[in-house]
Amino acid sequence: MASETEILTGADIVVRCLEEEGVDFVFGYPGGTVLHIYDALFKRQHEPNIPHRLQHILVRHEQAATHAADGYARSTGKPGVVLVTSGPGVTNTVTGIATAYMDSIPMVIITGQVVSSLIGNDAFQEVDTVGITRPCVKHNFLVNDVKSLAITLKKAFYLATSGRPGPVLVDIPKDITAHKTAFEYPKKIDLRSYKPVTNGHPGQIRRAADLLLSAKRPMIYTGGGVILGDGSDELVELTRLLGFPITQTLMGLGSYPATDKQFIGMLGMHGTYEANMAMHECDVLLAVGARFDDRVTGDVNKFCPDAKIIHIDIDPSSISKNVKVDIPIVGGVKNVLRDMIKSLKETGKKPDDAALQQWWNQIHNWQEKNCLCYDRHCDLIKPQFVIEKLYEITKGDAYITSDVGQHQMFAAQFYKFDKPRRWINSGGLGTMGFGMPAAMGVKLAFPNETVACITGDASIQMCIQELSTCKQYDLPIKIISLNNRYMGMVRQWQEMFYDKRYSHSYVEALPDFVKLAESYGHVGMRIDKPEEVEGALREALAMKDRLVFMDIVTDQTENVFPMIAAGCGQHEMVLSPLSPPSLRKETIEEDE
Amino acid sequence: MRHIISVLVENEAGALSRIAGLFSARGYNIESLTVAPTEDPSLSRMTIVTYGTEEVVEQITKQLNKLVDIVKLQDLTEGAHIERELLLIKINVSSPSATADVKRLTDIFRGKVIDVSEGCYTIELTGTGDKIDAFIKAVNPKTIVETVRSGASGIARGGRALHPFNIST
């Protein structure tokens, strides 16, 4: 371990700090301003008997480094770490940083900067890194003295992982990595300006408990905060204790078992009919670690018109931002839910059984509409069918990453996540190209688990170069590409709202994905018949040590339903043409 | 409604840009923003004058509080407070009557003439924004050479104070 008298260069200090933090993987790409750090990595790698050894993963594009670190963070709960050079190295990471920021993912990004004396001189590969990334990080630092390097990195890890997590960037000028100083890594850190709240206000929690017990038509609506705050066990306990229906956002899936009878599906733009209707009709809403995002609420003026709302969130600025709430509770989800369970038990009271029974009857009626139905007798492969089969074959136990678009929504609707941290996707920013690099991060963290990336022919091409990284590090992920030759979601909107003027949403000149995969040294498969799907999936998943790229040719015209169009309320869904006609009529009329 | 928000912020490079960036990114209004170090060199104090509905101002204070560099924050308009702004104004006084007029107006507003040069007076005036507006309005616009306003600074009345460890006394 580091002794207090050890004199190290800034570059060595960076490596040691990462070791002290227990970092397993650094995702990066070398370049001029980080050469000292890469040299320190090299030397450290050849030192015997070090207490903790980290591995550097060389990506093919810096954006992928951030997504891979992000996937690692989402699946493990530990911060993802990125190391890139200045200038273009930094600008390439911005998409990935913003992706992590929107979904509150803990990440530490270390960036090289030009030597201190050149900063501001438009030097080679210089950008104002701190300025460019400021709006999409939780915090960032420019290190101006090697003596403050270790403490700055400590602060970065602390900030990234505490409170509402998020990406934190540390910009280090090259000269600082050459300077030497005594190395000491602080054990603890205290920032007077940063004191995240952990426990909820007991009075508010009691008031919330009373309100929950008085509910006739209650709903629980939870988001990514439950996963980030490790509050899954408490959420399950509370939900079962109350017997209330529960719905989750795209980011929240998995924190309550999807196969449980109290779970009524995802809500929001492509949520289930029953979840959205129950939200609209409920009288008490318990929102946990969710932020009332516009994709969830639809038109906020029509959102939950009859509900008293309780909102638990660690970030006070998420409360009453989009929707005014009645009982705000600021605190970590885990602690607040635990205290709420205690508070409910202490009252000795039970929810109104008769009312609840009536409410469940209503929900079961909605469920009978079978809103996720699709044509099961089509000659073409339906994307939903592929996800269903994948779910069956993996028994719901795989890590699933996705890109962005129709395939993402189908995955969210049809893969039933029973455990948290299994569903890895870019919810807030909606970043195409996220899926495969994120899967790399997951696979590194869980080498023995099945990791599948559900993607589409457009998304996959945004970070396709990472097939090379997968080969270098032997990452046998399964890429399930639902190839409809379109940007499916763009096409769907153009069909529905632009009179079928398919402007630039057709992906012409697709590569031969099988050959492409093979040229990178992987296995490629092309599947174009429904009856081949199951066998091919089984075959691909059985190849434990090979990356398999499955190019699955799907129906070009399939759309994601239900759908809440822009400006509509949650109850104003457009349903699949296959839904019972009476129901379609009633909802579409309300639409107009 | 108009709000005056006082902020204690770590005296670090980039702190100002984080705050300014927050206002522009989220579309909040800034009427004025002043910043200077405090008696504790590690802290700067900022006075932000902003306006918006109660919901918007609530979001502004929450979002400001969320910034890692911000140590403490107080909405002065929530209680009795004092607001002051400094005006420096240069006025053309080419004729003897103009000289007298400017001198008299300055006295009425309890300002001070702080520089005299040929044909030009520079006047210093402190007060609320309203008082400064009134003074500028009272001066013949054709004679105004230039004006500079500091933007508002504010402090709570009584024992209420913005301090890194204890907000009120």
Short mmCIF file of C-alpha atoms in Angstrom, two decimals, chain A residues 211-551:
data_model
loop_
_atom_site.label_atom_id
_atom_site.label_comp_id
_atom_site.label_asym_id
_atom_site.label_seq_id
_atom_site.Cartn_x
_atom_site.Cartn_y
_atom_site.Cartn_z
CA LEU A 211 -52.51 8.82 2.93
CA LEU A 212 -51.59 5.41 1.48
CA LEU A 213 -53.87 3.69 3.98
CA SER A 214 -56.76 5.97 3.09
CA ALA A 215 -56.49 5.25 -0.66
CA LYS A 216 -59.34 3.71 -2.60
CA ARG A 217 -57.58 3.52 -5.97
CA PRO A 218 -53.85 3.59 -5.18
CA MET A 219 -50.93 3.28 -7.58
CA ILE A 220 -47.22 2.85 -7.06
CA TYR A 221 -45.05 4.30 -9.80
CA THR A 222 -41.29 3.80 -9.55
CA GLY A 223 -38.28 4.77 -11.59
CA GLY A 224 -34.56 4.31 -11.97
CA GLY A 225 -33.96 5.79 -8.52
CA VAL A 226 -35.02 2.53 -6.89
CA ILE A 227 -32.30 0.69 -8.79
CA LEU A 228 -29.66 3.37 -8.26
CA GLY A 229 -30.53 3.54 -4.58
CA ASP A 230 -30.60 -0.26 -4.13
CA GLY A 231 -34.13 -0.03 -2.84
CA SER A 232 -35.52 -3.07 -4.63
CA ASP A 233 -36.00 -5.31 -1.59
CA GLU A 234 -37.76 -2.55 0.33
CA LEU A 235 -39.95 -1.73 -2.67
CA VAL A 236 -41.03 -5.35 -2.97
CA GLU A 237 -41.77 -5.54 0.75
CA LEU A 238 -43.78 -2.34 0.76
CA THR A 239 -45.75 -3.20 -2.37
CA ARG A 240 -46.66 -6.65 -1.07
CA LEU A 241 -47.54 -5.24 2.34
CA LEU A 242 -49.96 -2.81 0.76
CA GLY A 243 -51.26 -5.05 -2.01
CA PHE A 244 -51.30 -2.09 -4.39
CA PRO A 245 -50.77 -2.26 -8.15
CA ILE A 246 -47.34 -1.14 -9.28
CA THR A 247 -46.04 0.22 -12.55
CA GLN A 248 -42.53 1.21 -13.52
CA THR A 249 -40.79 3.54 -15.89
CA LEU A 250 -38.43 2.38 -18.61
CA MET A 251 -35.56 3.03 -16.19
CA GLY A 252 -37.23 1.31 -13.28
CA LEU A 253 -37.85 -2.10 -14.84
CA GLY A 254 -36.50 -4.96 -12.77
CA SER A 255 -36.66 -3.31 -9.38
CA TYR A 256 -40.00 -5.07 -8.85
CA PRO A 257 -40.41 -8.53 -10.40
CA ALA A 258 -42.23 -8.19 -13.69
CA THR A 259 -43.73 -11.65 -13.32
CA ASP A 260 -45.45 -10.71 -10.06
CA LYS A 261 -49.23 -10.32 -10.24
CA GLN A 262 -49.14 -6.86 -8.68
CA PHE A 263 -46.98 -5.58 -11.52
CA ILE A 264 -49.15 -4.18 -14.29
CA GLY A 265 -46.47 -3.30 -16.82
CA MET A 266 -44.44 -0.30 -17.81
CA LEU A 267 -46.21 3.07 -18.03
CA GLY A 268 -45.74 6.03 -20.31
CA MET A 269 -45.64 6.63 -24.03
CA HIS A 270 -45.40 2.91 -24.83
CA GLY A 271 -46.63 1.61 -21.52
CA THR A 272 -49.44 -0.86 -21.08
CA TYR A 273 -53.07 0.16 -21.33
CA GLU A 274 -53.75 -0.99 -17.78
CA ALA A 275 -50.78 0.89 -16.29
CA ASN A 276 -51.62 4.16 -18.00
CA MET A 277 -55.34 3.89 -17.28
CA ALA A 278 -54.67 3.06 -13.65
CA MET A 279 -52.39 6.08 -13.40
CA HIS A 280 -55.09 8.26 -14.86
CA GLU A 281 -57.80 6.97 -12.54
CA CYS A 282 -55.87 6.59 -9.30
CA ASP A 283 -56.64 8.63 -6.19
CA VAL A 284 -53.31 8.22 -4.41
CA LEU A 285 -50.02 7.96 -6.26
CA LEU A 286 -46.79 6.89 -4.61
CA ALA A 287 -43.90 7.93 -6.84
CA VAL A 288 -40.53 6.50 -5.89
CA GLY A 289 -37.24 7.52 -7.49
CA ALA A 290 -38.98 8.66 -10.64
CA ARG A 291 -38.91 12.12 -12.14
CA PHE A 292 -42.21 12.59 -13.95
CA ASP A 293 -40.46 12.66 -17.30
CA ASP A 294 -42.51 13.86 -20.29
CA ARG A 295 -42.42 10.36 -21.81
CA VAL A 296 -44.18 9.16 -18.66
CA THR A 297 -46.67 11.91 -17.98
CA GLY A 298 -47.88 12.76 -21.46
CA ASP A 299 -49.56 16.13 -21.18
CA VAL A 300 -48.89 17.17 -17.57
CA ASN A 301 -52.15 19.07 -17.43
CA LYS A 302 -54.02 15.80 -17.88
CA PHE A 303 -51.74 13.81 -15.58
CA CYS A 304 -53.34 11.88 -12.72
CA PRO A 305 -56.20 14.37 -12.35
CA ASP A 306 -57.68 12.85 -9.18
CA ALA A 307 -54.53 11.84 -7.38
CA LYS A 308 -52.88 13.02 -4.22
CA ILE A 309 -49.21 12.46 -4.93
CA ILE A 310 -46.43 11.31 -2.62
CA HIS A 311 -42.97 11.67 -4.13
CA ILE A 312 -39.82 10.11 -2.71
CA ASP A 313 -36.59 11.29 -4.31
CA ILE A 314 -33.03 11.92 -3.23
CA ASP A 315 -32.86 15.03 -5.39
CA PRO A 316 -35.05 17.88 -4.11
CA SER A 317 -34.99 19.50 -7.55
CA SER A 318 -36.84 16.50 -9.01
CA ILE A 319 -39.75 17.14 -6.68
CA SER A 320 -42.49 19.38 -8.02
CA LYS A 321 -40.43 20.10 -11.14
CA ASN A 322 -42.97 18.87 -13.70
CA VAL A 323 -45.90 17.90 -11.51
CA LYS A 324 -46.83 19.52 -8.21
CA VAL A 325 -46.88 16.93 -5.43
CA ASP A 326 -48.71 16.85 -2.11
CA ILE A 327 -46.25 15.03 0.12
CA PRO A 328 -42.62 15.42 -0.90
CA ILE A 329 -40.07 13.23 0.85
CA VAL A 330 -36.42 13.97 0.18
CA GLY A 331 -34.12 11.08 0.97
CA GLY A 332 -32.48 7.91 -0.23
CA VAL A 333 -35.10 5.50 -1.55
CA LYS A 334 -33.86 2.56 0.51
CA ASN A 335 -34.00 4.39 3.83
CA VAL A 336 -37.27 6.14 3.16
CA LEU A 337 -39.02 2.94 2.05
CA ARG A 338 -37.69 1.10 5.09
CA ASP A 339 -39.01 3.83 7.39
CA MET A 340 -42.30 3.87 5.53
CA ILE A 341 -42.76 0.14 6.01
CA LYS A 342 -42.04 0.62 9.71
CA SER A 343 -44.44 3.52 9.90
CA LEU A 344 -47.20 1.54 8.15
CA LYS A 345 -46.76 -1.40 10.49
CA GLU A 346 -46.82 0.87 13.53
CA THR A 347 -50.23 2.22 12.63
CA GLY A 348 -51.63 -1.30 12.95
CA LYS A 349 -54.03 -0.40 10.13
CA LYS A 350 -54.58 -2.09 6.80
CA PRO A 351 -55.54 -0.64 3.43
CA ASP A 352 -59.25 -0.58 2.58
CA ASP A 353 -59.73 -4.13 1.40
CA ALA A 354 -63.10 -3.70 -0.28
CA ALA A 355 -62.04 -0.64 -2.20
CA LEU A 356 -58.82 -2.31 -3.21
CA GLN A 357 -60.69 -5.36 -4.46
CA GLN A 358 -62.90 -3.15 -6.59
CA TRP A 359 -59.87 -1.33 -7.91
CA TRP A 360 -58.16 -4.59 -8.85
CA ASN A 361 -61.31 -5.70 -10.64
CA GLN A 362 -61.17 -2.54 -12.70
CA ILE A 363 -57.51 -3.13 -13.48
CA HIS A 364 -58.19 -6.73 -14.49
CA ASN A 365 -60.81 -5.44 -16.87
CA TRP A 366 -58.25 -3.18 -18.46
CA GLN A 367 -55.79 -6.06 -18.61
CA GLU A 368 -58.27 -8.14 -20.56
CA LYS A 369 -57.84 -5.76 -23.46
CA ASN A 370 -54.51 -7.47 -24.08
CA CYS A 371 -52.83 -4.28 -25.23
CA LEU A 372 -49.55 -5.92 -26.24
CA CYS A 373 -51.16 -8.26 -28.74
CA TYR A 374 -49.51 -8.67 -32.14
CA ASP A 375 -50.05 -10.82 -35.20
CA ARG A 376 -48.70 -14.25 -34.32
CA HIS A 377 -49.56 -15.82 -37.65
CA CYS A 378 -47.56 -13.54 -39.90
CA ASP A 379 -45.10 -14.98 -42.44
CA LEU A 380 -42.64 -12.31 -41.46
CA ILE A 381 -40.72 -12.26 -38.22
CA LYS A 382 -42.38 -9.98 -35.69
CA PRO A 383 -39.88 -8.20 -33.46
CA GLN A 384 -42.04 -8.90 -30.40
CA PHE A 385 -41.85 -12.60 -31.12
CA VAL A 386 -38.05 -12.54 -31.08
CA ILE A 387 -37.99 -10.86 -27.67
CA GLU A 388 -40.57 -13.28 -26.30
CA LYS A 389 -38.49 -16.22 -27.46
CA LEU A 390 -35.33 -14.69 -26.05
CA TYR A 391 -37.11 -14.27 -22.74
CA GLU A 392 -38.28 -17.86 -22.72
CA ILE A 393 -34.92 -19.31 -23.66
CA THR A 394 -32.93 -17.23 -21.18
CA LYS A 395 -35.62 -17.78 -18.53
CA GLY A 396 -35.63 -14.04 -17.95
CA ASP A 397 -32.22 -14.22 -16.40
CA ALA A 398 -29.99 -12.54 -18.99
CA TYR A 399 -28.48 -9.07 -18.89
CA ILE A 400 -30.17 -7.19 -21.69
CA THR A 401 -28.76 -4.00 -23.14
CA SER A 402 -30.48 -2.09 -25.89
CA ASP A 403 -30.04 0.73 -28.30
CA VAL A 404 -32.79 3.24 -28.94
CA GLY A 405 -35.95 2.94 -30.94
CA GLN A 406 -38.68 0.38 -31.54
CA HIS A 407 -36.54 -2.57 -30.53
CA GLN A 408 -35.88 -0.85 -27.19
CA MET A 409 -39.59 -0.48 -26.52
CA PHE A 410 -40.33 -4.06 -27.59
CA ALA A 411 -37.58 -5.27 -25.26
CA ALA A 412 -39.04 -3.24 -22.39
CA GLN A 413 -42.54 -4.55 -23.10
CA PHE A 414 -41.77 -8.20 -23.77
CA TYR A 415 -38.73 -9.13 -21.70
CA LYS A 416 -39.93 -9.55 -18.13
CA PHE A 417 -37.23 -8.34 -15.80
CA ASP A 418 -37.46 -9.86 -12.36
CA LYS A 419 -34.20 -8.49 -11.00
CA PRO A 420 -32.72 -5.01 -10.89
CA ARG A 421 -29.67 -4.01 -12.96
CA ARG A 422 -30.53 -6.50 -15.72
CA TRP A 423 -32.07 -4.00 -18.11
CA ILE A 424 -29.43 -1.61 -19.42
CA ASN A 425 -30.62 1.12 -21.79
CA SER A 426 -30.35 4.81 -22.46
CA GLY A 427 -33.64 6.16 -21.20
CA GLY A 428 -33.14 9.86 -20.68
CA LEU A 429 -30.92 10.86 -23.56
CA GLY A 430 -32.01 8.09 -25.91
CA THR A 431 -28.58 7.42 -27.36
CA MET A 432 -28.39 5.22 -30.41
CA GLY A 433 -25.11 3.30 -30.37
CA PHE A 434 -25.30 2.69 -26.63
CA GLY A 435 -26.21 -0.99 -26.66
CA MET A 436 -23.15 -2.87 -27.85
CA PRO A 437 -20.49 -0.94 -25.89
CA ALA A 438 -22.72 -1.08 -22.81
CA ALA A 439 -22.95 -4.85 -23.26
CA MET A 440 -19.13 -4.98 -23.29
CA GLY A 441 -19.04 -3.31 -19.90
CA VAL A 442 -21.66 -5.71 -18.54
CA LYS A 443 -19.90 -8.77 -19.93
CA LEU A 444 -16.59 -7.74 -18.37
CA ALA A 445 -18.33 -7.39 -15.02
CA PHE A 446 -20.25 -10.67 -15.38
CA PRO A 447 -18.21 -12.95 -17.62
CA ASN A 448 -20.28 -16.00 -16.78
CA GLU A 449 -23.68 -14.50 -17.44
CA THR A 450 -25.59 -14.26 -20.70
CA VAL A 451 -25.38 -10.71 -22.02
CA ALA A 452 -27.51 -9.82 -25.02
CA CYS A 453 -27.72 -6.54 -26.88
CA ILE A 454 -31.08 -5.99 -28.49
CA THR A 455 -30.55 -3.54 -31.30
CA GLY A 456 -31.68 -2.50 -34.74
CA ASP A 457 -30.01 -2.12 -38.09
CA ALA A 458 -29.69 1.65 -37.65
CA SER A 459 -28.56 1.82 -34.01
CA ILE A 460 -25.98 -0.94 -34.28
CA GLN A 461 -24.10 0.95 -36.96
CA MET A 462 -23.48 3.87 -34.63
CA CYS A 463 -20.84 2.00 -32.64
CA ILE A 464 -20.24 -1.03 -34.85
CA GLN A 465 -16.49 -0.57 -34.64
CA GLU A 466 -16.60 -2.07 -31.15
CA LEU A 467 -16.90 -5.52 -32.68
CA SER A 468 -13.13 -5.19 -32.80
CA THR A 469 -12.87 -4.47 -29.06
CA CYS A 470 -15.09 -7.48 -28.40
CA LYS A 471 -12.65 -9.63 -30.34
CA GLN A 472 -9.59 -8.27 -28.58
CA TYR A 473 -10.98 -8.99 -25.12
CA ASP A 474 -13.01 -12.08 -26.02
CA LEU A 475 -16.38 -10.71 -25.05
CA PRO A 476 -18.94 -13.26 -26.24
CA ILE A 477 -22.00 -11.04 -26.16
CA LYS A 478 -25.04 -11.86 -28.25
CA ILE A 479 -26.13 -9.14 -30.63
CA ILE A 480 -29.76 -9.49 -31.56
CA SER A 481 -30.32 -7.05 -34.36
CA LEU A 482 -33.95 -6.61 -35.35
CA ASN A 483 -33.34 -5.60 -38.91
CA ASN A 484 -36.33 -3.86 -40.49
CA ARG A 485 -34.25 -1.76 -42.89
CA TYR A 486 -35.69 1.36 -41.27
CA MET A 487 -35.12 3.62 -38.34
CA GLY A 488 -38.23 1.96 -37.01
CA MET A 489 -39.38 4.55 -34.52
CA VAL A 490 -38.78 7.41 -36.93
CA ARG A 491 -40.70 5.45 -39.56
CA GLN A 492 -43.55 4.87 -37.10
CA TRP A 493 -43.88 8.58 -36.37
CA GLN A 494 -43.72 9.42 -40.06
CA GLU A 495 -46.45 6.87 -40.72
CA MET A 496 -48.68 8.19 -37.97
CA PHE A 497 -48.02 11.92 -37.99
CA TYR A 498 -46.46 12.80 -41.36
CA ASP A 499 -48.82 11.05 -43.80
CA LYS A 500 -46.33 8.27 -44.49
CA ARG A 501 -43.73 10.60 -45.89
CA TYR A 502 -40.75 8.44 -44.94
CA SER A 503 -38.13 11.12 -45.07
CA HIS A 504 -34.66 9.64 -44.73
CA SER A 505 -35.71 6.89 -42.37
CA TYR A 506 -34.97 4.07 -44.80
CA VAL A 507 -31.49 2.69 -44.29
CA GLU A 508 -30.21 2.09 -47.76
CA ALA A 509 -27.07 0.13 -48.47
CA LEU A 510 -26.97 -1.96 -45.34
CA PRO A 511 -23.86 -4.08 -45.01
CA ASP A 512 -23.97 -7.84 -45.05
CA PHE A 513 -23.97 -8.15 -41.27
CA VAL A 514 -22.99 -11.81 -41.35
CA LYS A 515 -19.87 -11.12 -43.35
CA LEU A 516 -19.20 -8.04 -41.28
CA ALA A 517 -19.30 -10.03 -38.05
CA GLU A 518 -17.13 -12.69 -39.60
CA SER A 519 -14.58 -10.19 -40.79
CA TYR A 520 -14.15 -9.09 -37.18
CA GLY A 521 -13.67 -12.73 -36.22
CA HIS A 522 -17.13 -13.35 -34.85
CA VAL A 523 -20.05 -15.55 -35.79
CA GLY A 524 -22.75 -14.07 -37.98
CA MET A 525 -26.26 -15.43 -38.54
CA ARG A 526 -29.08 -14.27 -40.76
CA ILE A 527 -32.58 -15.33 -39.83
CA ASP A 528 -35.58 -14.42 -41.96
CA LYS A 529 -38.30 -16.96 -41.13
CA PRO A 530 -40.34 -17.03 -37.95
CA GLU A 531 -39.85 -20.76 -37.57
CA GLU A 532 -36.08 -20.33 -37.52
CA VAL A 533 -36.02 -17.83 -34.69
CA GLU A 534 -36.12 -20.13 -31.70
CA GLY A 535 -33.57 -22.60 -33.04
CA ALA A 536 -31.19 -19.81 -34.03
CA LEU A 537 -31.48 -18.14 -30.64
CA ARG A 538 -30.78 -21.41 -28.89
CA GLU A 539 -27.79 -22.05 -31.12
CA ALA A 540 -26.39 -18.57 -30.59
CA LEU A 541 -26.86 -18.64 -26.83
CA ALA A 542 -25.22 -22.06 -26.66
CA MET A 543 -22.02 -20.62 -28.15
CA LYS A 544 -20.75 -19.47 -24.78
CA ASP A 545 -17.35 -18.36 -25.99
CA ARG A 546 -18.28 -16.62 -29.23
CA LEU A 547 -19.79 -13.31 -30.03
CA VAL A 548 -22.79 -14.00 -32.26
CA PHE A 549 -24.28 -11.32 -34.43
CA MET A 550 -27.86 -12.28 -35.24
CA ASP A 551 -29.21 -10.34 -38.18
#
